[in-house]
Amino acid sequence: MREVLDEGPFFHGTKADLQTGDLLTAGFGSNYRPDVVMNHVYFTALQSGAGLAAELAPGDGAPRVYEVEPTGEFENDPNVTDRKFPGNPTRSYRTTAPLKITGEVIGWTRLTPEALATWHERLAVLRADERGEIIN
């Protein structure tokens, strides 16, 4: 029997315009290192975490937060758990199975322009620092 990591609900942030029933799959470039093709789909149980991912996602579309349902097993995201933070305070996960869109979250809290600029600066440092490698 598999240990239940989190009951959810779960969220995914992106700039893609998706519909209920659409499936998110692995095999696309990372939001944080576009040259890396991801083997997993990432999601969180925190709307704020999905909102941050949506704001930082590449592209010109509007940032969106979707409620998602894992279709298979998932694990703690090693990029933000034990390696960097004890446990899983960000309630971040990843899966090789698709995530099913169950709806769009309306009214989530957007970052201020100043906070968004700070995050973009942090990402620029991460991209320049080889120690910021993604566990894929």
mmCIF file of C-alpha atoms in Angstrom:
data_model
loop_
_atom_site.group_PDB
_atom_site.id
_atom_site.type_symbol
_atom_site.label_atom_id
_atom_site.label_comp_id
_atom_site.label_asym_id
_atom_site.label_seq_id
_atom_site.Cartn_x
_atom_site.Cartn_y
_atom_site.Cartn_z
ATOM 1 C CA MET A 1 0.000 0.000 0.000
ATOM 2 C CA ARG A 2 1.359 3.418 -1.016
ATOM 3 C CA GLU A 3 1.704 6.137 1.602
ATOM 4 C CA VAL A 4 -0.618 9.083 0.918
ATOM 5 C CA LEU A 5 1.636 12.135 0.682
ATOM 6 C CA ASP A 6 -1.103 14.743 0.617
ATOM 7 C CA GLU A 7 -4.872 14.790 0.185
ATOM 8 C CA GLY A 8 -4.873 17.986 -1.879
ATOM 9 C CA PRO A 9 -6.545 19.773 -3.483
ATOM 10 C CA PHE A 10 -3.664 20.240 -5.912
ATOM 11 C CA PHE A 11 -2.730 23.123 -8.196
ATOM 12 C CA HIS A 12 -0.524 23.825 -11.221
ATOM 13 C CA GLY A 13 0.542 27.274 -12.416
ATOM 14 C CA THR A 14 1.225 28.084 -16.068
ATOM 15 C CA LYS A 15 0.629 30.626 -18.813
ATOM 16 C CA ALA A 16 -1.073 28.031 -20.999
ATOM 17 C CA ASP A 17 -4.796 28.467 -21.686
ATOM 18 C CA LEU A 18 -6.197 25.068 -20.692
ATOM 19 C CA GLN A 19 -9.656 23.543 -20.370
ATOM 20 C CA THR A 20 -11.229 21.208 -17.832
ATOM 21 C CA GLY A 21 -10.318 17.656 -18.824
ATOM 22 C CA ASP A 22 -7.016 18.593 -20.501
ATOM 23 C CA LEU A 23 -3.975 16.572 -19.447
ATOM 24 C CA LEU A 24 -0.616 18.040 -18.451
ATOM 25 C CA THR A 25 2.241 15.750 -19.412
ATOM 26 C CA ALA A 26 6.003 15.634 -18.939
ATOM 27 C CA GLY A 27 8.423 16.321 -21.770
ATOM 28 C CA PHE A 28 8.453 20.120 -21.897
ATOM 29 C CA GLY A 29 11.118 22.680 -21.014
ATOM 30 C CA SER A 30 11.599 23.727 -17.402
ATOM 31 C CA ASN A 31 10.233 27.116 -16.315
ATOM 32 C CA TYR A 32 13.526 27.695 -14.538
ATOM 33 C CA ARG A 33 16.028 26.259 -17.023
ATOM 34 C CA PRO A 34 14.356 26.245 -20.470
ATOM 35 C CA ASP A 35 17.189 24.153 -21.939
ATOM 36 C CA VAL A 36 16.190 21.220 -19.655
ATOM 37 C CA VAL A 37 13.360 18.961 -20.850
ATOM 38 C CA MET A 38 11.468 17.811 -17.788
ATOM 39 C CA ASN A 39 10.766 14.134 -17.052
ATOM 40 C CA HIS A 40 8.026 15.060 -14.569
ATOM 41 C CA VAL A 41 5.001 17.329 -14.191
ATOM 42 C CA TYR A 42 5.125 19.483 -11.069
ATOM 43 C CA PHE A 43 2.266 20.574 -8.825
ATOM 44 C CA THR A 44 1.569 21.788 -5.305
ATOM 45 C CA ALA A 45 -1.131 21.752 -2.673
ATOM 46 C CA LEU A 46 -0.636 25.511 -2.164
ATOM 47 C CA GLN A 47 -2.394 27.992 -4.444
ATOM 48 C CA SER A 48 0.358 30.525 -3.709
ATOM 49 C CA GLY A 49 3.017 28.097 -4.968
ATOM 50 C CA ALA A 50 1.082 27.489 -8.173
ATOM 51 C CA GLY A 51 0.607 31.248 -8.520
ATOM 52 C CA LEU A 52 4.356 31.793 -8.282
ATOM 53 C CA ALA A 53 4.951 29.125 -10.941
ATOM 54 C CA ALA A 54 2.329 30.770 -13.172
ATOM 55 C CA GLU A 55 3.965 34.180 -12.801
ATOM 56 C CA LEU A 56 7.412 32.772 -13.637
ATOM 57 C CA ALA A 57 6.320 30.527 -16.513
ATOM 58 C CA PRO A 58 7.692 31.498 -19.916
ATOM 59 C CA GLY A 59 5.405 32.934 -22.566
ATOM 60 C CA ASP A 60 3.226 35.938 -23.174
ATOM 61 C CA GLY A 61 -0.068 34.497 -21.946
ATOM 62 C CA ALA A 62 -1.768 35.497 -18.732
ATOM 63 C CA PRO A 63 -0.586 33.575 -15.663
ATOM 64 C CA ARG A 64 -3.191 30.977 -14.679
ATOM 65 C CA VAL A 65 -3.677 28.615 -11.766
ATOM 66 C CA TYR A 66 -5.507 25.356 -12.356
ATOM 67 C CA GLU A 67 -6.807 22.784 -9.930
ATOM 68 C CA VAL A 68 -5.413 19.413 -11.003
ATOM 69 C CA GLU A 69 -5.861 15.758 -10.178
ATOM 70 C CA PRO A 70 -2.926 13.334 -10.332
ATOM 71 C CA THR A 71 -3.695 10.316 -12.537
ATOM 72 C CA GLY A 72 -0.907 8.189 -11.087
ATOM 73 C CA GLU A 73 1.571 7.982 -8.268
ATOM 74 C CA PHE A 74 3.543 11.054 -7.267
ATOM 75 C CA GLU A 75 6.449 11.913 -5.004
ATOM 76 C CA ASN A 76 7.798 14.854 -3.046
ATOM 77 C CA ASP A 77 9.604 17.296 -5.353
ATOM 78 C CA PRO A 78 13.306 16.747 -4.526
ATOM 79 C CA ASN A 79 14.166 20.197 -5.903
ATOM 80 C CA VAL A 80 12.532 21.902 -2.924
ATOM 81 C CA THR A 81 12.295 19.193 -0.267
ATOM 82 C CA ASP A 82 14.932 17.641 1.991
ATOM 83 C CA ARG A 83 17.749 18.793 -0.303
ATOM 84 C CA LYS A 84 16.890 22.462 0.348
ATOM 85 C CA PHE A 85 14.147 22.481 2.999
ATOM 86 C CA PRO A 86 13.464 19.898 5.728
ATOM 87 C CA GLY A 87 10.340 17.879 4.943
ATOM 88 C CA ASN A 88 8.014 19.373 2.368
ATOM 89 C CA PRO A 89 6.868 22.791 3.654
ATOM 90 C CA THR A 90 5.956 23.918 0.130
ATOM 91 C CA ARG A 91 3.747 20.833 -0.339
ATOM 92 C CA SER A 92 5.355 20.438 -3.788
ATOM 93 C CA TYR A 93 5.158 17.212 -5.770
ATOM 94 C CA ARG A 94 6.050 15.698 -9.105
ATOM 95 C CA THR A 95 4.776 12.824 -11.223
ATOM 96 C CA THR A 96 5.577 11.085 -14.486
ATOM 97 C CA ALA A 97 1.844 10.453 -14.969
ATOM 98 C CA PRO A 98 -0.399 13.142 -16.465
ATOM 99 C CA LEU A 99 -2.235 15.663 -14.327
ATOM 100 C CA LYS A 100 -5.881 16.194 -15.221
ATOM 101 C CA ILE A 101 -7.204 19.769 -15.208
ATOM 102 C CA THR A 102 -10.354 19.861 -13.042
ATOM 103 C CA GLY A 103 -10.914 23.625 -13.194
ATOM 104 C CA GLU A 104 -9.329 27.064 -13.219
ATOM 105 C CA VAL A 105 -8.828 28.978 -9.976
ATOM 106 C CA ILE A 106 -10.189 32.504 -10.281
ATOM 107 C CA GLY A 107 -9.126 35.265 -7.902
ATOM 108 C CA TRP A 108 -5.782 33.868 -6.747
ATOM 109 C CA THR A 109 -3.363 36.422 -5.303
ATOM 110 C CA ARG A 110 -0.932 37.826 -7.864
ATOM 111 C CA LEU A 111 2.627 38.903 -7.060
ATOM 112 C CA THR A 112 3.387 42.595 -6.909
ATOM 113 C CA PRO A 113 5.579 43.890 -9.749
ATOM 114 C CA GLU A 114 8.400 44.321 -7.206
ATOM 115 C CA ALA A 115 8.121 40.751 -5.925
ATOM 116 C CA LEU A 116 8.007 39.418 -9.487
ATOM 117 C CA ALA A 117 11.163 41.393 -10.375
ATOM 118 C CA THR A 118 12.921 39.934 -7.309
ATOM 119 C CA TRP A 119 12.002 36.388 -8.390
ATOM 120 C CA HIS A 120 13.266 37.028 -11.932
ATOM 121 C CA GLU A 121 16.563 38.250 -10.455
ATOM 122 C CA ARG A 122 16.817 35.070 -8.360
ATOM 123 C CA LEU A 123 16.170 32.937 -11.441
ATOM 124 C CA ALA A 124 18.885 34.749 -13.380
ATOM 125 C CA VAL A 125 21.352 33.878 -10.591
ATOM 126 C CA LEU A 126 20.112 30.267 -10.553
ATOM 127 C CA ARG A 127 20.609 29.926 -14.312
ATOM 128 C CA ALA A 128 24.172 31.261 -14.012
ATOM 129 C CA ASP A 129 25.028 29.011 -11.052
ATOM 130 C CA GLU A 130 25.773 25.372 -11.881
ATOM 131 C CA ARG A 131 24.917 24.421 -8.280
ATOM 132 C CA GLY A 132 21.315 25.380 -9.092
ATOM 133 C CA GLU A 133 20.932 22.200 -11.143
ATOM 134 C CA ILE A 134 17.455 20.699 -11.399
ATOM 135 C CA ILE A 135 16.946 17.149 -10.139
ATOM 136 C CA ASN A 136 15.136 15.711 -13.146
#
